[in-house]
Short mmCIF file of C-alpha atoms and ligand atoms in Angstrom, two decimals:
data_model
loop_
_atom_site.label_atom_id
_atom_site.label_comp_id
_atom_site.label_asym_id
_atom_site.label_seq_id
_atom_site.Cartn_x
_atom_site.Cartn_y
_atom_site.Cartn_z
CA MET N 25 -24.87 -21.03 -7.97
CA GLY N 26 -21.37 -21.87 -7.43
CA ASP N 27 -18.47 -20.69 -9.93
CA GLN N 28 -15.51 -22.43 -8.79
CA GLN N 29 -12.76 -20.80 -11.11
CA GLN N 30 -13.58 -17.22 -10.36
CA PHE N 31 -12.67 -18.84 -6.85
CA GLU N 32 -9.24 -20.17 -8.09
CA LYS N 33 -8.39 -16.90 -9.53
CA ILE N 34 -9.42 -14.86 -6.55
CA ILE N 35 -7.04 -16.83 -4.56
CA SER N 36 -4.20 -16.60 -7.00
CA HIS N 37 -4.76 -12.73 -7.08
CA ALA N 38 -4.75 -12.65 -3.12
CA LYS N 39 -1.21 -14.47 -3.18
CA GLU N 40 0.27 -12.74 -6.40
CA TYR N 41 -0.61 -9.03 -4.96
CA GLY N 42 0.55 -9.97 -1.24
CA PHE N 43 -2.84 -10.07 0.36
CA VAL N 44 -2.63 -13.79 1.31
CA PHE N 45 -0.11 -16.41 1.70
CA PRO N 46 0.28 -19.96 3.02
CA SER N 47 1.63 -20.08 6.56
CA SER N 48 5.80 -21.57 6.36
CA ASP N 49 5.26 -21.05 2.25
CA ILE N 50 8.66 -22.41 2.12
CA TYR N 51 8.00 -25.51 4.42
CA GLY N 52 5.15 -26.34 1.48
CA GLY N 53 2.43 -24.50 3.57
CA LEU N 54 0.55 -25.76 6.74
CA ALA N 55 -2.69 -26.93 5.79
CA ALA N 56 -6.32 -23.61 7.63
CA VAL N 57 -3.56 -21.55 8.40
CA TYR N 58 -2.35 -18.47 6.40
CA ASP N 59 -0.14 -15.12 7.14
CA TYR N 60 -1.39 -11.71 5.66
CA GLY N 61 1.31 -10.22 3.28
CA GLN N 62 1.92 -6.53 2.80
CA ASN N 63 -1.57 -5.80 1.57
CA GLY N 64 -3.82 -7.60 2.67
CA VAL N 65 -2.59 -6.81 6.14
CA GLU N 66 -3.65 -3.42 5.28
CA LEU N 67 -7.23 -4.36 4.37
CA ARG N 68 -7.70 -6.22 7.20
CA ASN N 69 -6.51 -3.55 9.71
CA ASN N 70 -8.60 -1.32 8.45
CA LEU N 71 -11.89 -3.61 7.65
CA ARG N 72 -11.00 -4.58 12.50
CA ARG N 73 -11.43 -0.69 12.56
CA PHE N 74 -14.43 -0.12 10.88
CA TRP N 75 -16.21 -2.66 12.70
CA TYR N 76 -14.41 -2.02 15.80
CA LEU N 77 -15.32 1.99 15.82
CA SER N 78 -19.20 1.47 14.45
CA MET N 79 -19.88 -0.87 17.56
CA THR N 80 -18.19 1.48 20.37
CA ARG N 81 -17.46 5.03 19.13
CA LEU N 82 -21.51 5.04 17.17
CA HIS N 83 -22.69 3.24 20.74
CA GLN N 84 -22.59 5.23 23.62
CA ASN N 85 -23.45 2.40 25.77
CA ILE N 86 -20.50 -0.42 24.10
CA VAL N 87 -17.31 -0.72 25.35
CA GLY N 88 -14.37 -1.98 24.26
CA LEU N 89 -12.46 -5.17 25.96
CA ASP N 90 -9.21 -7.12 25.06
CA SER N 91 -9.20 -10.76 27.23
CA ALA N 92 -6.31 -13.32 26.60
CA ILE N 93 -6.34 -16.10 24.86
CA PHE N 94 -5.59 -17.93 27.69
CA MET N 95 -8.20 -18.35 30.12
CA HIS N 96 -8.90 -20.35 33.36
CA PRO N 97 -9.78 -23.64 32.28
CA LYS N 98 -13.01 -24.47 34.09
CA VAL N 99 -13.81 -21.21 31.88
CA TRP N 100 -14.68 -24.42 28.83
CA LYS N 101 -15.95 -26.96 31.31
CA ALA N 102 -18.79 -23.66 32.15
CA SER N 103 -19.24 -22.74 28.37
CA GLY N 104 -19.74 -26.21 27.74
CA HIS N 105 -17.10 -26.05 24.92
CA VAL N 106 -15.30 -29.01 26.78
CA ASP N 107 -17.57 -31.52 26.42
CA GLY N 108 -19.71 -30.69 23.70
CA PHE N 109 -17.68 -28.72 21.28
CA ASN N 110 -17.38 -31.20 18.81
CA ASP N 111 -17.57 -32.57 14.96
CA PRO N 112 -18.88 -36.01 14.35
CA MET N 113 -15.96 -37.02 12.29
CA ILE N 114 -15.17 -40.20 9.92
CA ASP N 115 -12.46 -41.84 8.15
CA ASN N 116 -12.37 -43.17 4.22
CA LYS N 117 -10.11 -46.31 5.22
CA ASP N 118 -8.69 -46.55 1.13
CA SER N 119 -8.12 -42.47 0.72
CA LYS N 120 -7.38 -42.69 4.95
CA LYS N 121 -8.69 -38.70 4.35
CA ARG N 122 -10.97 -37.45 7.59
CA TYR N 123 -14.23 -35.46 6.83
CA ARG N 124 -16.79 -34.24 9.20
CA ALA N 125 -19.49 -36.74 8.59
CA ASP N 126 -22.40 -33.89 8.57
CA VAL N 127 -20.98 -32.23 5.83
CA LEU N 128 -20.37 -35.45 3.68
CA ILE N 129 -24.72 -35.54 4.05
CA GLU N 130 -25.04 -31.49 3.92
CA GLU N 131 -23.18 -31.84 -0.01
CA HIS N 132 -25.38 -35.04 -0.66
CA GLN N 133 -28.35 -33.92 0.22
CA GLU N 134 -27.19 -30.29 -1.43
CA LYS N 135 -27.06 -33.13 -5.19
CA LEU N 136 -30.26 -34.19 -4.68
CA ARG N 137 -31.48 -29.89 -4.78
CA GLN N 138 -29.65 -29.81 -8.09
CA LYS N 139 -31.38 -33.18 -9.08
CA ILE N 140 -34.67 -31.25 -8.05
CA GLN N 141 -34.03 -28.07 -9.64
CA LYS N 142 -32.80 -29.46 -12.70
CA GLU N 143 -36.45 -31.54 -12.71
CA VAL N 144 -38.24 -28.37 -11.56
CA VAL N 145 -36.59 -26.05 -14.60
CA LYS N 146 -37.63 -28.92 -17.30
CA ALA N 147 -41.12 -28.94 -16.02
CA ALA N 148 -41.04 -25.80 -16.33
CA LYS N 149 -40.40 -25.81 -19.89
CA ARG N 150 -42.76 -28.31 -21.09
CA PHE N 151 -46.38 -26.77 -19.24
CA GLY N 152 -45.39 -23.24 -20.21
CA ASP N 153 -47.37 -20.27 -18.53
CA SER N 154 -49.94 -23.07 -16.74
CA PHE N 155 -46.67 -24.81 -14.39
CA ASP N 156 -47.47 -24.60 -10.68
CA GLU N 157 -44.17 -24.93 -9.28
CA GLN N 158 -45.09 -25.98 -6.04
CA GLN N 159 -48.40 -28.35 -7.04
CA TYR N 160 -45.70 -29.99 -8.84
CA ARG N 161 -42.47 -29.99 -6.24
CA ASP N 162 -45.51 -32.14 -3.77
CA THR N 163 -46.91 -34.57 -6.54
CA ASN N 164 -44.01 -35.30 -8.99
CA PRO N 165 -43.15 -39.49 -7.42
CA ARG N 166 -39.25 -38.62 -8.59
CA VAL N 167 -39.48 -35.21 -7.01
CA LYS N 168 -41.02 -35.68 -3.47
CA GLY N 169 -38.40 -38.97 -4.04
CA TYR N 170 -35.40 -37.34 -3.73
CA GLN N 171 -36.93 -34.47 -1.18
CA ASP N 172 -38.51 -37.18 1.42
CA ARG N 173 -34.46 -38.52 1.61
CA ILE N 174 -33.46 -35.10 2.32
CA ASP N 175 -35.76 -34.97 5.25
CA HIS N 176 -35.30 -38.17 6.24
CA MET N 177 -31.43 -37.64 6.06
CA ASP N 178 -32.17 -34.13 8.29
CA GLN N 179 -34.09 -36.21 10.37
CA VAL N 180 -31.58 -39.00 11.48
CA LEU N 181 -28.50 -36.27 11.35
CA LYS N 182 -30.33 -34.57 14.14
CA ASP N 183 -31.21 -37.95 15.90
CA GLY N 184 -28.23 -38.73 15.71
CA LEU N 185 -26.16 -36.13 17.12
CA GLU N 186 -28.97 -35.24 19.68
CA THR N 187 -28.31 -38.81 21.27
CA GLY N 188 -25.14 -39.38 20.66
CA GLU N 189 -25.77 -43.18 18.63
CA LEU N 190 -23.76 -41.96 15.97
CA HIS N 191 -23.68 -45.70 14.11
CA LYS N 192 -26.86 -44.07 12.91
CA ILE N 193 -25.16 -41.62 10.82
CA LYS N 194 -22.30 -44.28 9.68
CA GLU N 195 -26.00 -46.41 8.52
CA LEU N 196 -26.85 -43.34 6.64
CA ILE N 197 -24.10 -42.92 4.75
CA GLU N 198 -24.33 -46.55 3.57
CA ALA N 199 -27.52 -46.57 2.93
CA GLU N 200 -27.06 -43.59 0.50
CA GLU N 201 -24.03 -44.85 -0.81
CA ILE N 202 -21.61 -41.56 0.27
CA ALA N 203 -18.42 -42.45 -1.73
CA CYS N 204 -15.41 -40.75 -0.27
CA PRO N 205 -14.60 -37.61 -2.90
CA ILE N 206 -11.03 -38.62 -3.30
CA SER N 207 -11.02 -42.44 -3.10
CA GLY N 208 -14.30 -43.41 -4.54
CA SER N 209 -15.02 -46.15 -2.39
CA LYS N 210 -17.69 -46.65 0.53
CA ASN N 211 -15.43 -48.19 2.57
CA TRP N 212 -15.97 -46.34 6.12
CA THR N 213 -14.67 -45.93 9.38
CA GLU N 214 -17.02 -45.86 12.46
CA VAL N 215 -18.59 -42.42 13.58
CA ARG N 216 -16.73 -40.11 16.29
CA GLN N 217 -16.95 -37.50 17.82
CA PHE N 218 -13.66 -34.84 18.26
CA ASN N 219 -13.37 -32.29 20.21
CA LEU N 220 -12.04 -28.24 18.50
CA MET N 221 -10.29 -27.48 20.77
CA TYR N 222 -6.42 -26.95 21.12
CA SER N 223 -5.03 -28.13 24.77
CA THR N 224 -1.63 -27.24 25.56
CA GLN N 225 0.00 -27.19 29.35
CA MET N 226 0.34 -24.06 31.80
CA ASN N 227 3.82 -24.67 34.35
CA ALA N 228 3.29 -23.12 37.24
CA THR N 229 6.05 -23.02 40.19
CA ASP N 230 3.89 -25.25 42.69
CA GLY N 231 4.15 -27.81 40.31
CA GLN N 232 0.81 -27.56 39.52
CA ASP N 233 0.63 -27.98 36.46
CA ALA N 234 -2.63 -26.65 34.09
CA ASN N 235 -3.83 -28.14 31.17
CA LEU N 236 -5.29 -24.98 29.05
CA TYR N 237 -6.90 -24.57 26.03
CA LEU N 238 -6.90 -21.86 23.07
CA ARG N 239 -9.47 -20.17 23.04
CA PRO N 240 -12.14 -20.90 20.54
CA GLU N 241 -14.14 -17.88 20.68
CA THR N 242 -12.99 -14.33 22.06
CA ALA N 243 -17.03 -14.25 23.39
CA GLN N 244 -15.94 -16.12 26.55
CA GLY N 245 -13.68 -13.29 27.50
CA ILE N 246 -16.39 -11.10 27.30
CA PHE N 247 -18.64 -12.93 30.14
CA VAL N 248 -15.99 -13.77 32.01
CA ASN N 249 -14.99 -9.82 32.26
CA TYR N 250 -19.14 -8.44 32.57
CA LEU N 251 -18.95 -7.79 36.09
CA ASN N 252 -15.79 -6.21 35.96
CA VAL N 253 -16.34 -3.65 33.09
CA GLN N 254 -19.78 -3.51 34.22
CA LYS N 255 -18.61 -2.02 38.12
CA THR N 256 -16.21 0.37 36.75
CA GLY N 257 -17.59 1.66 33.88
CA ARG N 258 -20.65 2.30 35.58
CA MET N 259 -22.62 0.57 32.66
CA LYS N 260 -25.90 0.59 32.91
CA LEU N 261 -28.15 -2.24 30.94
CA PRO N 262 -28.69 -2.33 28.15
CA PHE N 263 -24.97 -1.88 27.29
CA GLY N 264 -23.00 -4.24 25.11
CA ILE N 265 -19.02 -4.78 25.12
CA ALA N 266 -16.96 -5.14 22.20
CA GLN N 267 -13.95 -7.39 21.19
CA THR N 268 -11.32 -8.55 18.23
CA GLY N 269 -9.10 -11.14 18.50
CA LYS N 270 -7.91 -14.59 17.39
CA ALA N 271 -9.73 -17.89 17.88
CA PHE N 272 -8.22 -21.67 17.85
CA ARG N 273 -10.46 -24.72 15.94
CA ASN N 274 -8.93 -27.71 15.11
CA GLU N 275 -11.12 -27.81 11.97
CA ILE N 276 -10.17 -30.90 10.58
CA VAL N 277 -11.55 -30.24 7.19
CA ALA N 278 -9.42 -27.78 5.68
CA ARG N 279 -11.13 -26.29 2.99
CA GLN N 280 -11.86 -23.09 1.08
CA PHE N 281 -9.33 -20.89 1.52
CA ILE N 282 -9.63 -18.37 5.03
CA MET N 283 -13.13 -19.76 5.25
CA ARG N 284 -12.75 -22.20 7.64
CA MET N 285 -8.81 -21.68 9.65
CA LYS N 286 -7.14 -23.51 12.19
CA GLU N 287 -6.41 -20.03 13.85
CA PHE N 288 -8.58 -17.15 13.10
CA GLU N 289 -9.97 -13.91 14.19
CA GLN N 290 -13.00 -13.27 15.80
CA MET N 291 -14.78 -9.40 15.95
CA GLU N 292 -18.08 -10.05 18.52
CA MET N 293 -20.20 -7.80 20.84
CA GLN N 294 -22.20 -9.27 23.71
CA PHE N 295 -24.97 -6.73 25.11
CA PHE N 296 -26.27 -7.90 28.16
CA CYS N 297 -29.99 -6.83 28.25
CA LYS N 298 -33.13 -7.41 30.95
CA PRO N 299 -34.76 -10.57 30.13
CA GLY N 300 -37.52 -10.26 28.23
CA THR N 301 -36.03 -7.41 25.97
CA GLU N 302 -34.02 -9.63 23.91
CA LYS N 303 -35.99 -10.51 21.32
CA GLU N 304 -35.80 -6.97 20.45
CA TRP N 305 -32.35 -6.07 21.17
CA TYR N 306 -32.10 -9.82 18.58
CA GLU N 307 -34.02 -7.70 15.74
CA HIS N 308 -32.54 -4.29 16.53
CA TRP N 309 -29.25 -6.04 15.80
CA LYS N 310 -30.10 -8.39 12.85
CA ALA N 311 -31.36 -5.15 10.84
CA TRP N 312 -28.16 -3.30 11.69
CA ARG N 313 -25.91 -5.59 10.93
CA MET N 314 -26.69 -5.97 7.68
CA LYS N 315 -26.65 -2.18 7.40
CA TRP N 316 -23.18 -2.22 8.06
CA HIS N 317 -22.68 -4.94 5.64
CA GLU N 318 -24.51 -2.95 2.89
CA THR N 319 -22.61 0.41 4.14
CA LEU N 320 -19.38 -1.44 3.39
CA GLY N 321 -21.07 -1.50 -0.19
CA THR N 322 -21.74 -5.56 -0.52
CA GLN N 323 -24.39 -5.39 -2.97
CA SER N 324 -27.53 -6.14 -1.14
CA GLU N 325 -28.86 -9.33 -3.36
CA LYS N 326 -25.63 -11.17 -2.19
CA LEU N 327 -26.31 -11.14 1.53
CA ARG N 328 -29.40 -12.67 3.35
CA TYR N 329 -30.57 -14.39 6.04
CA HIS N 330 -30.28 -17.80 7.76
CA ASP N 331 -32.52 -18.47 10.35
CA HIS N 332 -31.24 -21.44 12.08
CA VAL N 333 -34.17 -23.94 12.32
CA LYS N 334 -32.56 -25.96 15.33
CA LEU N 335 -31.48 -23.81 18.18
CA ALA N 336 -28.51 -24.04 20.28
CA HIS N 337 -29.96 -26.00 23.69
CA TYR N 338 -29.26 -22.21 25.06
CA ALA N 339 -30.08 -20.04 22.53
CA ASN N 340 -34.03 -18.60 21.68
CA ALA N 341 -33.01 -16.67 18.40
CA ALA N 342 -30.51 -17.54 16.25
CA VAL N 343 -29.49 -16.41 12.28
CA ASP N 344 -26.78 -16.70 10.12
CA ILE N 345 -26.04 -13.58 7.13
CA GLU N 346 -24.94 -15.18 4.78
CA TYR N 347 -23.01 -13.96 1.62
CA ASP N 348 -22.83 -15.62 -1.99
CA PHE N 349 -19.16 -16.79 -2.59
CA PRO N 350 -18.01 -17.84 -5.93
CA PHE N 351 -18.99 -21.44 -4.00
CA GLY N 352 -22.53 -20.60 -3.19
CA PHE N 353 -24.09 -18.17 0.34
CA LYS N 354 -22.44 -18.93 3.71
CA GLU N 355 -22.38 -17.89 6.64
CA VAL N 356 -19.64 -14.80 7.38
CA GLU N 357 -21.62 -13.48 10.57
CA GLY N 358 -23.86 -14.94 13.60
CA ILE N 359 -26.83 -12.94 15.58
CA HIS N 360 -27.02 -15.20 18.52
CA SER N 361 -30.00 -14.50 21.26
CA ARG N 362 -28.51 -16.67 23.96
CA THR N 363 -30.40 -16.02 26.92
CA ASP N 364 -28.34 -16.20 30.78
CA PHE N 365 -27.63 -19.39 29.63
CA ASP N 366 -23.29 -18.39 29.70
CA LEU N 367 -23.67 -15.99 32.57
CA LYS N 368 -25.21 -18.03 34.32
CA GLN N 369 -22.86 -21.04 34.25
CA HIS N 370 -19.72 -18.70 34.87
CA GLU N 371 -21.98 -18.13 38.31
CA GLU N 372 -22.49 -22.07 39.12
CA PHE N 373 -18.63 -22.51 37.89
CA SER N 374 -16.90 -19.63 40.14
CA GLY N 375 -19.29 -19.23 43.10
CA LYS N 376 -19.74 -15.94 42.25
CA LYS N 377 -22.97 -13.44 41.57
CA LEU N 378 -23.08 -12.38 38.53
CA ARG N 379 -26.22 -10.15 38.85
CA TYR N 380 -27.43 -6.65 37.77
CA PHE N 381 -29.12 -4.53 40.27
CA ASP N 382 -31.75 -2.60 38.00
CA ALA N 383 -32.73 0.69 40.50
CA GLU N 384 -35.69 1.45 38.06
CA SER N 385 -37.37 -1.87 39.91
CA ASN N 386 -34.83 -2.94 42.70
CA GLU N 387 -34.56 -6.71 41.75
CA SER N 388 -31.36 -8.09 40.94
CA TYR N 389 -31.34 -10.31 38.16
CA VAL N 390 -28.75 -11.96 35.74
CA PRO N 391 -28.58 -9.67 32.45
CA TYR N 392 -29.40 -11.87 28.67
CA VAL N 393 -27.65 -11.95 26.13
CA VAL N 394 -28.08 -10.99 22.38
CA GLU N 395 -23.81 -11.78 20.15
CA THR N 396 -23.45 -10.30 16.90
CA SER N 397 -20.00 -12.15 16.22
CA ILE N 398 -18.10 -12.13 12.99
CA GLY N 399 -14.69 -13.83 11.67
CA LEU N 400 -12.51 -10.93 10.26
CA ASP N 401 -10.67 -13.87 8.05
CA ARG N 402 -14.92 -14.51 6.69
CA LEU N 403 -15.23 -11.17 6.08
CA PHE N 404 -11.80 -10.33 4.13
CA LEU N 405 -12.47 -13.10 2.20
CA MET N 406 -16.01 -11.48 1.08
CA THR N 407 -14.45 -8.19 0.61
CA LEU N 408 -11.98 -9.80 -2.13
CA SER N 409 -15.00 -11.74 -3.24
CA GLU N 410 -17.03 -8.95 -3.98
CA ALA N 411 -14.39 -6.44 -4.74
CA TYR N 412 -12.87 -8.69 -7.69
CA THR N 413 -13.93 -7.43 -11.29
CA GLU N 414 -12.20 -8.62 -14.75
CA GLU N 415 -13.12 -5.87 -16.93
CA ASN N 416 -12.46 -5.41 -20.94
CA VAL N 417 -11.47 -1.78 -21.79
CA ASN N 418 -10.51 -0.94 -25.10
CA GLY N 419 -10.03 -4.36 -25.89
CA ASP N 420 -7.20 -5.36 -22.94
CA ASN N 421 -8.28 -6.50 -19.70
CA ARG N 422 -7.84 -5.51 -16.60
CA THR N 423 -8.51 -6.55 -13.31
CA VAL N 424 -9.56 -4.44 -10.44
CA LEU N 425 -10.36 -4.89 -6.91
CA LYS N 426 -13.32 -2.10 -6.46
CA LEU N 427 -13.30 -1.81 -2.86
CA HIS N 428 -14.68 0.65 -0.85
CA PRO N 429 -11.77 3.36 -0.81
CA ALA N 430 -12.50 3.69 3.11
CA ILE N 431 -10.33 0.51 3.27
CA ALA N 432 -8.20 -0.05 1.00
CA PRO N 433 -4.70 -1.40 1.36
CA ILE N 434 -3.50 1.89 -0.10
CA GLN N 435 -5.18 4.87 -0.39
CA CYS N 436 -2.86 6.89 -3.16
CA ALA N 437 -0.02 6.04 -5.41
CA ILE N 438 2.35 8.79 -6.86
CA LEU N 439 3.89 7.82 -10.34
CA PRO N 440 6.47 10.10 -11.75
CA LEU N 441 6.35 9.97 -15.24
CA VAL N 442 9.77 9.56 -15.86
CA LYS N 443 13.14 8.68 -13.31
CA LYS N 444 14.78 12.49 -14.14
CA ASP N 445 14.05 15.84 -14.70
CA GLY N 446 12.81 16.28 -10.91
CA LEU N 447 9.68 14.30 -11.53
CA PRO N 448 11.16 11.37 -8.42
CA GLU N 449 12.03 14.91 -6.39
CA LEU N 450 8.29 16.21 -7.07
CA ALA N 451 6.98 13.12 -6.26
CA GLU N 452 8.95 12.56 -3.18
CA LYS N 453 7.55 15.51 -1.78
CA ILE N 454 4.19 14.98 -2.12
CA TYR N 455 4.45 11.64 -0.65
CA GLN N 456 6.21 13.26 2.43
CA ASP N 457 3.06 16.02 2.43
CA LEU N 458 0.47 13.26 1.99
CA ARG N 459 1.80 10.55 4.05
CA PHE N 460 0.60 11.73 7.69
CA ASP N 461 -2.88 11.31 6.75
CA PHE N 462 -3.11 8.32 4.09
CA ASN N 463 -1.36 5.29 3.10
CA VAL N 464 0.56 6.07 0.06
CA PHE N 465 2.72 4.30 -2.67
CA ILE N 466 5.08 5.63 -4.37
CA GLU N 467 6.31 3.99 -7.65
CA ASP N 468 8.69 4.73 -11.09
CA LYS N 469 9.39 1.07 -12.36
CA ASP N 470 6.91 0.48 -15.79
CA SER N 471 5.25 2.36 -17.89
CA ILE N 472 2.82 4.36 -16.76
CA GLY N 473 -0.36 2.02 -17.81
CA LYS N 474 1.72 -1.30 -16.22
CA ARG N 475 1.75 1.11 -13.16
CA TYR N 476 -2.41 1.64 -13.05
CA ARG N 477 -3.36 -1.70 -13.86
CA ARG N 478 -1.16 -2.61 -11.04
CA MET N 479 -2.65 -0.13 -8.75
CA ASP N 480 -6.28 -1.32 -10.04
CA ALA N 481 -5.23 -4.72 -8.97
CA LEU N 482 -4.36 -3.86 -5.96
CA GLY N 483 -7.42 -1.34 -5.36
CA THR N 484 -5.99 1.31 -4.79
CA PRO N 485 -8.57 4.63 -5.40
CA PHE N 486 -6.37 7.38 -6.37
CA CYS N 487 -3.33 7.42 -8.53
CA VAL N 488 -1.44 10.61 -9.11
CA THR N 489 0.62 11.47 -12.03
CA VAL N 490 3.57 13.80 -11.70
CA ASP N 491 5.14 14.97 -15.05
CA HIS N 492 7.04 17.78 -16.67
CA ASP N 493 3.78 20.38 -16.63
CA SER N 494 3.42 19.33 -12.55
CA LEU N 495 7.10 21.47 -12.25
CA THR N 496 6.12 24.66 -13.51
CA ASN N 497 2.25 24.61 -12.57
CA GLY N 498 1.91 22.98 -9.27
CA ASP N 499 -0.78 20.75 -10.49
CA VAL N 500 -1.12 16.62 -11.06
CA THR N 501 -2.91 14.74 -12.95
CA LEU N 502 -5.38 12.74 -10.74
CA ARG N 503 -7.00 9.08 -12.40
CA TYR N 504 -9.60 7.72 -10.28
CA ARG N 505 -9.98 3.70 -10.29
CA ASP N 506 -13.11 2.48 -10.80
CA SER N 507 -14.53 5.00 -13.94
CA MET N 508 -10.32 5.15 -14.65
CA GLU N 509 -11.20 9.10 -15.62
CA GLN N 510 -8.37 11.52 -14.87
CA GLU N 511 -8.19 14.74 -14.25
CA ARG N 512 -5.59 18.18 -13.61
CA ILE N 513 -5.61 18.49 -9.92
CA SER N 514 -3.51 21.02 -7.77
CA ILE N 515 -1.22 19.78 -5.60
CA GLU N 516 -2.70 22.08 -3.00
CA LYS N 517 -6.04 20.17 -3.25
CA LEU N 518 -4.92 16.81 -3.16
CA ALA N 519 -5.49 15.65 0.31
CA GLU N 520 -9.09 17.11 0.44
CA ILE N 521 -10.19 15.02 -2.59
CA ILE N 522 -8.75 11.68 -1.03
CA ARG N 523 -9.98 12.83 2.38
CA ASN N 524 -13.65 12.75 1.04
CA GLN N 525 -13.48 9.70 -0.58
CA THR N 526 -11.48 7.72 1.82
CA SER N 527 -12.44 8.98 5.01
CA MET N 528 -13.87 6.15 7.43
CA ASN N 529 -15.65 8.79 9.62
CA ASN N 530 -17.53 9.26 6.44
CA LEU N 531 -18.02 6.16 5.75
CA LEU N 532 -18.86 6.01 9.61
CA LYS N 533 -21.76 8.68 9.18
CA SER N 534 -23.17 7.23 6.07
CA LEU N 535 -24.34 4.09 8.82
N1 LIG D 626 -19.34 -16.64 19.99
C1 LIG D 626 -20.55 -17.36 19.09
C2 LIG D 626 -19.27 -18.15 17.94
O1 LIG D 626 -18.41 -18.58 17.98
P1 LIG D 626 -19.69 -19.02 15.26
O2 LIG D 626 -21.07 -19.33 14.55
O3 LIG D 626 -19.17 -20.62 15.88
O4 LIG D 626 -20.32 -18.48 16.73
C3 LIG D 626 -18.75 -16.71 14.60
O5 LIG D 626 -18.39 -18.56 14.88
C4 LIG D 626 -17.83 -16.19 13.37
O6 LIG D 626 -16.62 -16.81 13.30
C5 LIG D 626 -18.70 -16.74 11.79
O7 LIG D 626 -19.53 -16.02 11.59
C6 LIG D 626 -17.32 -16.88 11.22
O8 LIG D 626 -17.14 -16.05 10.90
C7 LIG D 626 -16.14 -17.34 12.04
N2 LIG D 626 -15.92 -18.23 12.20
C8 LIG D 626 -16.18 -19.76 12.83
N3 LIG D 626 -15.29 -20.70 12.78
C9 LIG D 626 -14.06 -20.31 11.47
C10 LIG D 626 -13.13 -20.89 11.06
N4 LIG D 626 -12.65 -22.28 11.64
N5 LIG D 626 -12.72 -19.86 10.64
C11 LIG D 626 -13.13 -18.73 9.88
N6 LIG D 626 -13.60 -18.21 10.47
C12 LIG D 626 -14.18 -19.38 11.71
#
């Protein structure tokens, strides 16, 4: 069940503590575009680094790539994005707001599901131990009525999108009396398809200007480099190519903070394999990616698989990994078995053979591809949602980000107890020694209690307090973020203790 209030708190926390700002904030922001602040960029870089290292260094047969955002316009014709990367949109004539027609319908279905759930809970109470939920769902006329409407909506939506008969979707919205959430009116325009790609112009000196697109996914950069990497890297099947980078989509409906952005970052890996082995690799990556999320500390009960029932025409299997955000379970990552669709399309449109010569079977074929695709910004939101904790400590409230220490923006804060008596100087010396290995922060303003709370709110796993005894004994107080326990540690041992807990290598080893 969603919790809007919790979500609002996470959004304001992200702004207040320098994680995420609206883009062009002083001009009032830009819808669905965000900037990462001083702490956000550290957390985001750490997440990206963990993904990249775990995909490449932990797999001998996966290599990296950094392809350009601009690509030849034919790429997007071949990939199907020019003709098929659309969202069905509908406008409310009174509020002048534009909506995704499929989302309006899905939200309406969700309301009906909630009604069903209420009926089921009521009936379970009434019937007690003898309650048979399935039988109730199958036979209760009101519940069955709701369910039939939900199924009918699925069918009309699917047919309307597949056949292009978008008037059927509008008729469905009218028949279900779906109202605009802003104006409350049911005064709708026709449903129209909008392409999600941004286009721009490349001026050429020969006058042959070209219309370019900003890439809507990073995957195509991998497909068009398949042969370059395979040949120059002397790669044998199966092998993978991984890359991270910006992608752009003209998402009309900007919602849910950094969940759906117009400019975002993807982390994608295409795994090229022999035709016929793709299902096996699909199962492998499905399980491995779930383990990856759990290794980062996400509770397994807040993660689930969601199999695609309706497969894209090029896929023979597809699943989402969903996380239970404060607004409910939503997709974070997709694992898709894309067959040989993309490489074959690029063969056709480029006129170049994109084959693999299999020395074992002495045959040439177009490899099949299993893709893992995750949005870095969604992963960031999931990580924040998972880490954000409010606690009551002896009658006092604290907000703490319980991030895995290896991805925390700041690994260690050095806090001189007072701004005099040589304590700032000793703190500075410790800072100078640790800064090569860790992201260290030094702070001498405010009371020590306030400084601890601020570091908790940033997710800093270690605070080191330098006091008068430190000058004579060579030791400091080390405070642990989650337990808030404190212990006296020799300054010489600090680096080793912090390294043990914050090392990304250890995190990689536990995968
Ligand atoms: N190459 C396959 C592909 O792009 P996708 O399901 O469209 O598949 C993959 O996108 C992932 O990219 C999603 O699971 C999500 O994490 C992220 N993503 C997609 N659109 C996004 C958007 N508008 N804002 C933020 N993240 C997005």
